[in-house]
């Protein structure tokens, strides 16, 4: 269907048509169950089904492996969670089969136990698959003993283990032809999919897909020729050709396993580093590269290509396996690696900065300077016209600048700009600031910029234009003109103080947003908006500040979000601090890692972070002050007399010494 006119015509015809099933072609098929979980498949499926990051999945699995308290006894609920083996012990298989027959019926138990072997590269299979230690501990029985996330992961492992030993599903791959007849035309429709004749393991478990690319199609209801289907609705939807989807955390783990990169214990840490160093961001469960990540990747591909090739890590893993089998000498492997690597580092050190920048500029060019719709040169300088934009380096980091410097001083921040808007003069100013529009009251231009103390918005130009910091949660690219004008309208009068009638103002300062009453200034806490804070809260902050008295560090105590109670008593709070979000219990502060969303953190995760912090020596009871070591008492009478007769030692007068000669 080439255009909207054809689509509208077909939709009109189908809405007036009568339908009939002309033929049904069915071919029998069987679908076998999936093997029990390995570390990789557990992380993938927990990401797809439960939305858990791999690092969080492994923390929960560690807890389930170490055990929980069941009636005064600590019981491990699952086997070891770092494994690439899919095999199960014979007694475990027998117990699972008995449980299937008892709960689902004998028709769901295959005649012979299922035996699985790993297909992953470099699989060592040193441990069993991840399975429940006792299938009789059903998720329903464990629900009261586990937190929400712990329960979900245990239920996932339990179902996958039982499904791996269940009977195959019996299906029919079906094609159905349906005729749609109108007064003047006949249209042929076709549906393809599967009809389930016996659900088998599907009764308990279905594996999710990374993308909607199931080649076997969806499920169809049973149909036969001659039936008159009921028309539910006719939809006309416009689709565009899209590039392949970006990696999710699940699909990236799957790809690393296929390529033989890493081990079960390293998948989660690899993904955590990518996010913690801000090389990527997670957007709709997809890993989207940041400009910093692109820059690092371009550098490594340009000067250390061998060490970032897909097969380098896999080949090194093979060598490590051979070392463990005593087939090769580890010293020879290390020597060969170090000779080549040190040579690569030495060659790179000899390069001039301009050579490195030119190479990076060439590789990142298509990303930094996308094609314009008008066909103009995307690298042309929008200010001087004859200069070429390219990658430059300063003390504060990379940026985009004109080749005609210093005659032309046009720059913009490192990253992708809109070349079409820039060409029209509607995106950036000559110094690289983002144009947002005009202030309707003054007619002055509003821009968003990046400065020494972070991003800010500015009204007009000149020697001292009005400026206001962009708060956390907003970016230069994302802030709207309306939000910018509200920030530039600060300070805002919140209301009159109930005691003296003097105004209370809210404003942005060098150290963040604050409220002011006369000469008292109180900082706002995390989560409070300078544009919306109310009078009651402002009065409370002012009163708290006055109670603490003046001083450099006497800002209002942070008011965190209550999360729940600690098992040992006392409330747990989630707060934002100078170095990021953290949880607080009693006098213990534990940083929330970037892999955990502070708004979605659970009490159990917070308790784990607090205990880890205590184990590392943070928080808890104050340590006693160090005491000066006492002099050893005399051990006998002779020593006592000698100590008594010993005269006091006088400090000798300082002697004047000639100055020493200075040496180079």
XYZ file of C-alpha atoms in Angstrom:
664
model
C 0.000 0.000 0.000
C 1.923 3.016 -1.284
C 0.017 5.992 0.096
C -2.730 7.183 2.414
C -5.310 7.373 -0.395
C -4.949 3.644 -1.156
C -5.108 2.841 2.560
C -8.296 4.887 3.052
C -9.924 3.195 0.030
C -9.125 -0.279 1.330
C -10.336 0.584 4.826
C -13.679 1.837 3.463
C -14.107 -1.324 1.408
C -13.277 -3.651 4.322
C -15.665 -1.874 6.668
C -18.520 -2.658 4.248
C -17.365 -6.193 3.326
C -18.614 -9.590 4.432
C -15.990 -12.126 5.496
C -15.610 -15.871 5.059
C -12.847 -18.366 5.924
C -11.867 -19.856 2.551
C -9.129 -22.277 3.629
C -7.065 -23.346 6.623
C -3.651 -24.945 6.118
C -2.097 -26.404 9.250
C 1.249 -28.164 9.719
C 2.025 -29.910 13.024
C 5.005 -28.657 15.044
C 6.550 -29.166 18.472
C 8.189 -26.622 20.699
C 10.642 -27.886 23.279
C 11.159 -26.215 26.661
C 14.097 -23.979 27.422
C 17.043 -25.180 29.533
C 17.302 -24.007 33.144
C 18.950 -20.665 33.806
C 22.621 -19.814 33.490
C 23.940 -16.468 34.715
C 23.544 -14.971 31.253
C 20.004 -16.203 30.568
C 18.878 -15.249 34.087
C 20.075 -11.670 33.580
C 18.408 -11.509 30.158
C 15.056 -12.858 31.291
C 14.999 -10.812 34.523
C 15.606 -7.704 32.417
C 12.833 -8.588 29.938
C 10.178 -9.877 32.338
C 10.926 -8.003 35.568
C 12.784 -4.900 34.355
C 15.727 -5.624 36.698
C 19.204 -4.368 35.819
C 21.793 -7.202 35.623
C 23.663 -5.854 38.662
C 20.470 -5.847 40.742
C 19.563 -9.318 39.489
C 22.904 -10.647 40.709
C 22.544 -8.992 44.125
C 19.142 -10.592 44.618
C 20.417 -13.960 43.379
C 23.347 -13.715 45.805
C 20.885 -13.160 48.652
C 18.750 -16.143 47.587
C 21.886 -18.298 47.340
C 23.247 -17.274 50.747
C 19.893 -18.071 52.327
C 17.019 -16.613 54.297
C 15.704 -17.326 57.759
C 13.011 -20.036 57.736
C 11.885 -20.819 61.266
C 15.230 -20.106 62.916
C 17.237 -21.910 60.220
C 19.107 -20.194 57.378
C 18.214 -21.945 54.115
C 19.694 -21.278 50.674
C 16.872 -21.170 48.136
C 18.872 -21.509 44.891
C 22.119 -23.075 43.721
C 25.231 -21.052 42.839
C 24.272 -18.116 40.626
C 27.510 -17.609 38.638
C 27.513 -20.440 36.154
C 27.464 -21.160 32.437
C 26.311 -24.770 32.900
C 22.783 -25.938 32.029
C 23.061 -29.404 33.561
C 21.234 -30.451 36.737
C 22.044 -33.132 39.297
C 20.212 -36.439 38.823
C 18.432 -36.269 42.172
C 17.262 -32.724 41.405
C 15.803 -33.834 38.054
C 13.996 -36.727 39.733
C 12.498 -34.413 42.371
C 11.384 -31.912 39.720
C 9.692 -34.656 37.672
C 7.828 -35.914 40.756
C 6.650 -32.389 41.508
C 5.419 -31.883 37.906
C 3.422 -35.120 37.978
C 1.892 -34.278 41.350
C 0.890 -30.669 40.498
C 0.160 -30.795 36.742
C -0.551 -34.428 35.897
C 1.358 -37.293 34.314
C 0.665 -36.019 30.776
C 3.061 -33.125 31.480
C 5.953 -35.442 32.461
C 8.059 -36.666 29.486
C 8.962 -40.345 29.304
C 12.674 -39.683 29.812
C 14.428 -36.900 31.731
C 15.689 -34.013 29.607
C 19.472 -33.588 29.435
C 20.872 -30.222 28.317
C 24.327 -29.182 27.117
C 25.656 -25.635 26.841
C 26.044 -24.022 23.403
C 27.846 -20.916 24.658
C 31.441 -20.195 23.649
C 34.068 -20.994 26.286
C 31.473 -22.583 28.565
C 33.236 -24.291 31.485
C 30.131 -25.871 33.078
C 31.878 -26.049 36.431
C 28.592 -25.566 38.289
C 25.019 -26.700 37.901
C 22.411 -24.514 36.299
C 20.658 -22.010 38.559
C 17.756 -23.935 40.115
C 15.809 -24.124 43.394
C 17.572 -26.202 46.024
C 14.207 -27.823 46.771
C 11.340 -27.666 44.199
C 8.903 -28.325 47.049
C 9.530 -24.757 48.253
C 7.018 -23.233 45.889
C 6.813 -19.489 45.272
C 3.463 -19.433 47.084
C 5.141 -20.809 50.229
C 8.056 -18.357 49.990
C 5.975 -15.233 49.324
C 5.747 -14.257 53.006
C 9.494 -14.739 53.546
C 10.726 -12.663 50.588
C 10.549 -9.041 49.505
C 8.757 -8.133 46.276
C 11.817 -8.254 43.970
C 13.293 -11.305 45.727
C 10.006 -13.151 45.330
C 9.709 -12.298 41.625
C 13.208 -13.558 40.853
C 12.749 -16.745 42.882
C 9.433 -17.404 41.120
C 11.130 -16.899 37.735
C 13.893 -19.405 38.588
C 11.416 -21.925 40.020
C 9.120 -21.806 36.970
C 11.994 -22.024 34.479
C 13.465 -25.040 36.283
C 10.198 -26.970 36.328
C 9.358 -26.021 32.741
C 12.750 -27.347 31.586
C 11.633 -30.901 32.557
C 8.045 -30.688 31.239
C 6.569 -32.172 28.080
C 6.931 -30.326 24.761
C 4.106 -28.140 23.467
C 2.206 -29.469 20.431
C 1.359 -26.735 17.953
C 0.057 -26.241 14.429
C 1.678 -23.675 12.189
C -1.406 -22.324 10.516
C -2.184 -20.148 7.481
C -5.757 -18.935 7.132
C -7.143 -17.350 3.926
C -10.158 -15.107 4.455
C -12.184 -13.489 1.685
C -13.660 -9.993 2.086
C -16.439 -9.418 -0.459
C -18.110 -6.106 -1.287
C -20.648 -5.168 -3.954
C -17.989 -4.467 -6.567
C -14.748 -6.138 -5.437
C -13.246 -9.083 -3.608
C -10.243 -8.782 -1.302
C -8.080 -11.652 -0.087
C -6.753 -11.568 3.476
C -4.255 -13.956 5.084
C -3.394 -14.612 8.723
C -0.444 -16.745 9.819
C 0.371 -17.984 13.290
C 0.097 -20.947 15.597
C -2.689 -22.943 17.130
C -1.842 -24.667 20.441
C -3.119 -28.253 20.576
C -1.333 -29.216 23.831
C 0.281 -26.520 25.932
C 2.924 -28.700 27.641
C 5.576 -26.516 29.289
C 3.769 -23.390 28.025
C 1.251 -23.989 30.795
C 3.910 -22.823 33.246
C 6.458 -20.719 31.382
C 6.930 -18.657 28.198
C 10.220 -16.947 27.393
C 10.047 -13.292 26.400
C 11.694 -11.926 23.271
C 14.080 -8.985 23.021
C 12.152 -7.606 20.063
C 8.909 -8.357 18.269
C 10.671 -10.624 15.798
C 9.137 -13.999 16.538
C 9.382 -15.777 13.192
C 6.667 -18.236 14.114
C 4.069 -15.473 14.521
C 1.384 -15.077 17.141
C -1.218 -17.525 18.299
C -4.455 -18.040 16.373
C -7.752 -19.470 17.591
C -8.937 -22.754 16.021
C -10.731 -22.093 12.690
C -12.114 -24.112 9.797
C -13.166 -23.438 6.211
C -16.637 -22.003 5.729
C -16.761 -20.107 9.044
C -17.985 -16.511 9.062
C -15.570 -14.477 11.221
C -16.788 -11.391 13.074
C -15.181 -8.078 12.134
C -13.956 -6.392 15.300
C -12.195 -3.339 13.836
C -10.292 -2.138 10.768
C -7.173 -0.064 11.397
C -5.075 2.032 9.038
C -1.604 2.668 10.482
C 1.316 4.554 8.950
C 4.704 2.833 9.380
C 8.195 4.085 8.609
C 11.263 1.994 7.898
C 13.375 2.035 11.054
C 16.975 1.009 11.705
C 17.646 -2.127 13.752
C 16.791 -1.550 17.421
C 19.551 -0.593 19.823
C 20.793 -3.096 22.355
C 18.858 -3.549 25.549
C 20.732 -4.786 28.606
C 19.297 -8.257 27.952
C 20.241 -8.401 24.266
C 23.740 -7.030 24.964
C 24.380 -9.787 27.519
C 23.142 -12.314 24.956
C 25.477 -10.884 22.287
C 28.499 -10.914 24.609
C 27.783 -14.551 25.404
C 27.513 -15.426 21.705
C 30.832 -13.702 20.956
C 32.558 -15.337 23.917
C 33.281 -12.003 25.602
C 33.562 -12.223 29.376
C 32.424 -14.757 31.917
C 29.188 -15.155 33.907
C 30.649 -13.063 36.720
C 31.552 -10.107 34.449
C 28.377 -9.376 32.442
C 26.729 -7.312 35.191
C 29.903 -5.329 35.965
C 30.444 -4.489 32.268
C 26.940 -3.030 31.993
C 27.291 -1.213 35.318
C 30.529 0.502 34.210
C 28.939 1.648 30.942
C 26.182 3.425 32.875
C 28.204 4.650 35.875
C 30.796 6.349 33.624
C 27.940 7.793 31.548
C 29.116 6.198 28.298
C 25.486 5.220 27.675
C 22.070 6.138 29.033
C 19.066 3.884 29.419
C 16.123 5.138 27.372
C 12.958 3.015 27.077
C 15.043 -0.018 28.139
C 17.514 0.646 25.291
C 21.200 1.558 25.694
C 21.754 4.861 23.863
C 25.385 5.999 23.474
C 26.384 9.337 24.972
C 28.861 11.668 23.264
C 31.474 10.767 25.902
C 31.075 7.090 25.011
C 31.390 7.819 21.295
C 34.585 9.812 21.908
C 36.212 7.048 23.974
C 35.160 4.401 21.442
C 36.563 6.426 18.525
C 39.877 6.848 20.363
C 40.188 3.127 21.110
C 39.188 2.100 17.586
C 41.748 4.530 16.134
C 44.773 3.693 18.256
C 44.054 0.405 20.053
C 41.946 -1.371 17.425
C 43.312 -4.819 18.167
C 42.283 -4.681 21.816
C 38.648 -3.735 21.174
C 37.989 -6.267 18.412
C 35.273 -8.804 19.192
C 37.587 -11.801 19.060
C 40.422 -10.374 21.212
C 38.744 -11.067 24.550
C 37.401 -14.409 23.317
C 40.894 -15.515 22.194
C 42.347 -14.399 25.519
C 39.688 -16.455 27.324
C 40.776 -19.483 25.281
C 44.381 -18.923 26.309
C 43.357 -18.676 29.959
C 41.518 -21.990 29.596
C 44.642 -23.576 28.143
C 46.701 -22.175 31.025
C 44.275 -23.726 33.532
C 44.638 -27.067 31.658
C 48.458 -26.759 31.900
C 48.788 -26.701 28.113
C 50.740 -23.422 27.860
C 52.926 -21.357 30.198
C 51.176 -18.314 31.687
C 54.394 -16.312 31.611
C 54.635 -16.711 27.833
C 51.040 -15.491 27.425
C 51.702 -12.454 29.626
C 54.990 -11.698 27.857
C 53.396 -11.830 24.395
C 50.522 -9.607 25.505
C 52.721 -7.049 27.217
C 55.220 -6.673 24.395
C 52.506 -5.753 21.883
C 50.442 -3.667 24.294
C 53.366 -1.594 25.609
C 54.448 -0.959 22.015
C 50.941 0.286 21.148
C 50.960 2.593 24.181
C 54.405 3.904 23.264
C 53.396 4.627 19.664
C 50.312 6.519 20.844
C 52.352 8.600 23.298
C 54.514 9.827 20.404
C 51.498 11.217 18.526
C 50.848 14.945 18.516
C 47.535 16.207 19.870
C 46.534 17.484 16.422
C 47.038 14.011 14.916
C 44.739 12.476 17.533
C 42.092 15.185 17.073
C 42.178 14.861 13.270
C 41.604 11.115 13.508
C 38.753 11.492 15.998
C 37.248 14.303 13.913
C 37.248 12.032 10.864
C 35.587 9.124 12.682
C 32.992 11.221 14.530
C 32.240 13.504 11.578
C 29.028 11.761 10.430
C 27.713 11.909 14.017
C 28.762 15.465 14.912
C 27.871 16.965 11.521
C 24.814 15.163 10.113
C 23.705 15.912 6.553
C 21.497 18.921 5.933
C 18.224 18.542 4.094
C 19.137 21.477 1.808
C 22.340 19.731 0.675
C 24.667 22.393 2.109
C 28.004 21.513 3.696
C 27.223 20.494 7.313
C 30.738 21.577 8.360
C 30.397 25.126 7.042
C 30.788 27.735 9.787
C 27.443 29.525 10.302
C 29.270 32.721 11.311
C 32.041 33.398 8.797
C 30.752 31.156 6.012
C 34.149 30.046 4.647
C 35.533 28.268 7.737
C 35.067 24.569 8.471
C 33.782 23.288 11.780
C 35.833 20.610 13.481
C 36.722 18.966 16.769
C 38.869 21.102 19.089
C 40.300 20.634 22.575
C 40.518 23.022 25.530
C 41.305 22.796 29.249
C 37.632 22.111 29.965
C 37.281 19.353 27.358
C 36.345 18.903 23.686
C 34.228 21.393 21.735
C 33.348 22.269 18.142
C 35.132 25.297 16.654
C 35.822 27.102 13.388
C 39.030 26.526 11.408
C 39.446 30.303 10.922
C 40.262 30.886 14.604
C 41.258 33.468 15.891
C 39.631 35.588 13.152
C 36.383 33.650 13.673
C 35.616 32.653 17.259
C 32.439 30.670 16.629
C 32.142 27.604 18.908
C 29.457 25.263 20.117
C 29.457 22.502 22.744
C 30.718 19.046 21.838
C 27.818 16.971 20.558
C 25.235 16.937 17.809
C 23.628 20.225 16.773
C 20.735 20.787 14.379
C 22.506 21.893 11.174
C 19.305 22.934 9.392
C 18.162 25.160 12.247
C 21.694 26.445 12.665
C 21.812 27.387 8.991
C 18.579 29.329 9.392
C 19.954 31.172 12.423
C 17.323 29.698 14.715
C 19.353 27.222 16.772
C 22.576 28.753 18.051
C 24.228 32.117 18.541
C 27.731 32.861 17.242
C 29.188 31.718 20.574
C 27.298 28.398 20.502
C 24.402 29.213 22.862
C 20.968 27.731 22.141
C 18.405 30.274 20.947
C 15.031 29.798 22.623
C 12.980 32.828 21.560
C 12.175 36.329 22.784
C 10.848 37.541 26.119
C 7.354 38.941 25.336
C 7.739 41.718 27.942
C 11.190 43.083 27.078
C 11.658 41.726 23.559
C 15.135 40.512 24.536
C 16.489 37.199 23.277
C 16.513 34.191 25.666
C 19.393 31.715 25.351
C 20.523 28.551 27.145
C 24.238 28.219 27.750
C 26.917 26.210 29.510
C 29.201 27.962 32.009
C 31.841 27.304 34.655
C 29.209 26.547 37.300
C 26.886 24.533 35.067
C 24.105 25.282 32.570
C 22.123 28.527 32.786
C 19.635 30.676 30.888
C 20.343 34.268 29.924
C 18.168 37.242 28.945
C 19.679 39.475 26.253
C 23.345 40.340 25.777
C 25.616 43.051 27.117
C 28.069 43.436 29.979
C 25.838 42.109 32.801
C 22.806 40.316 31.327
C 20.285 38.666 33.635
C 21.056 34.981 34.237
C 19.597 32.065 36.184
C 20.958 28.556 36.782
C 19.172 25.623 35.188
C 18.163 23.265 38.034
C 18.785 19.537 38.110
C 16.360 17.565 35.987
C 16.486 20.092 33.129
C 19.084 20.343 30.359
C 20.157 22.969 27.833
C 18.525 20.965 25.049
C 15.374 20.090 27.001
C 14.396 23.321 28.782
C 11.471 25.226 27.235
C 11.086 28.974 26.754
C 8.307 29.049 29.362
C 10.527 27.352 31.970
C 13.424 29.672 31.109
C 11.266 32.785 31.559
C 10.088 31.534 34.965
C 13.703 31.043 36.057
C 14.665 34.489 34.778
C 11.752 36.013 36.706
C 13.415 35.022 39.998
C 13.524 36.085 42.790
C 9.886 35.112 43.338
C 7.875 36.381 46.287
C 6.491 33.291 48.022
C 4.312 35.312 50.453
C 4.378 37.341 53.669
C 5.860 35.912 56.864
C 3.000 35.370 59.351
C 4.947 36.887 62.268
C 6.128 40.230 60.881
C 4.472 40.525 57.470
C 7.823 40.856 55.697
C 8.088 39.104 52.279
C 9.770 35.725 51.793
C 11.575 35.304 48.471
C 12.642 32.153 46.570
C 15.670 32.355 44.324
C 18.578 30.464 42.758
C 22.032 31.057 44.168
C 25.602 29.913 43.736
C 24.962 26.974 46.070
C 21.531 26.088 44.743
C 17.926 27.221 45.311
C 17.029 28.931 48.594
C 14.384 30.978 50.405
C 15.118 34.345 52.065
C 13.434 36.289 54.851
C 15.173 39.523 55.830
C 18.776 38.402 56.436
C 18.034 34.689 56.887
C 18.781 32.371 53.974
C 17.758 28.688 53.964
C 18.612 26.180 51.230
C 15.883 24.096 49.661
C 16.199 20.324 50.002
C 16.255 17.749 47.211
C 12.987 17.437 45.367
C 11.800 20.979 46.197
C 11.252 23.373 43.288
C 12.187 27.015 43.636
C 9.330 27.890 41.262
C 6.590 26.099 43.208
C 7.642 26.006 46.877
C 4.759 27.183 49.109
C 4.595 29.630 52.008
C 4.205 27.009 54.785
C 7.303 25.095 53.687
C 9.304 28.311 53.273
C 8.377 29.453 56.811
C 9.412 26.030 58.154
C 12.824 26.222 56.425
C 13.408 29.739 57.757
C 12.486 28.671 61.321
C 14.769 25.613 61.146
C 17.653 27.747 59.934
C 17.195 30.260 62.771
C 17.105 27.479 65.361
C 20.481 26.251 64.170
C 21.921 29.737 64.191
C 24.221 31.413 61.668
C 27.196 29.624 60.259
C 28.650 28.365 57.073
C 27.237 24.875 57.474
C 23.962 25.773 59.205
C 21.674 25.169 56.243
C 18.308 23.483 56.827
C 18.516 19.793 57.515
C 17.655 17.785 54.394
C 14.163 16.360 54.364
C 14.329 12.956 52.690
C 11.659 10.718 51.276
C 10.607 8.090 53.843
C 11.215 4.605 52.473
C 10.327 2.258 55.340
C 11.649 0.819 58.593
C 14.975 -0.947 59.096
C 14.718 -4.517 60.491
C 16.652 -3.351 63.557
C 14.299 -0.393 64.092
C 14.287 3.175 62.870
C 13.197 4.822 59.637
C 15.132 4.728 56.358
C 15.133 7.839 54.178
C 16.153 8.543 50.569
C 17.976 11.854 50.127
C 19.936 13.784 47.500
C 23.402 14.863 48.520
C 26.326 16.745 47.073
C 27.725 13.554 45.556
C 24.440 11.965 44.496
C 21.484 10.140 45.995
C 21.897 8.130 49.219
C 19.908 6.276 51.871
C 20.092 7.258 55.537
C 19.388 5.128 58.622
C 20.374 6.358 62.078
C 23.876 7.793 61.504
C 24.682 5.554 58.510
C 24.671 7.116 55.033
C 25.007 4.728 52.064
C 25.387 5.948 48.484
C 22.835 4.648 45.963
C 24.750 3.382 42.889
C 23.709 4.680 39.480
C 22.541 1.181 38.525
C 19.631 1.589 40.987
C 16.900 4.136 40.355
C 16.578 6.196 43.554
C 12.835 6.607 42.940
C 12.310 2.844 42.615
C 14.681 1.587 45.337
C 13.148 -0.925 47.748
C 13.594 -1.269 51.501
C 15.522 -4.519 50.989
C 17.965 -2.861 48.578
C 18.435 0.021 51.014
C 19.120 -2.378 53.911
C 21.724 -4.193 51.788
C 23.475 -0.897 50.968
C 23.418 0.175 54.629
C 24.873 -3.130 55.816
C 27.577 -2.991 53.151
C 28.424 0.520 54.304
C 28.611 -0.623 57.938
C 30.829 -3.545 56.961
C 33.170 -1.094 55.246
C 33.452 0.921 58.452
C 30.941 3.662 57.695
C 28.387 4.875 60.255
C 27.489 2.933 63.372
C 28.559 3.926 66.841
C 31.254 6.533 67.176
C 34.706 5.091 67.590
C 36.459 5.930 70.879
C 39.211 8.513 70.681
C 42.706 7.140 70.395
C 44.502 7.187 73.734
C 48.142 8.036 74.112
C 50.090 4.932 75.044
C 50.954 4.946 78.757
C 54.555 4.516 79.812
C 55.394 1.009 80.903
C 55.502 0.696 84.675
C 58.832 -0.417 86.228
C 58.907 -4.184 86.644
C 61.112 -4.465 89.746
C 62.458 -2.449 92.666
C 65.767 -1.681 90.975
C 64.018 -0.080 88.026
C 61.723 1.843 90.410
C 64.711 3.307 92.314
C 66.529 4.145 89.094
C 63.460 5.951 87.795
C 63.130 7.891 91.079
C 66.825 8.991 91.113
C 66.864 9.918 87.396
C 67.088 13.732 87.158
C 64.715 15.673 84.917
C 66.170 16.209 81.463
C 66.512 19.823 80.490
C 66.050 20.791 76.883
C 69.417 22.007 75.570
C 69.600 25.474 74.121
C 69.435 25.587 70.397
C 72.850 26.017 68.811
C 73.365 28.413 65.988
C 74.597 26.583 62.942
C 75.875 28.113 59.758
C 73.401 27.886 56.868
C 73.856 24.921 54.563
C 74.701 25.430 50.960
C 71.748 24.906 48.643
C 72.189 22.178 46.066
C 70.416 21.779 42.775
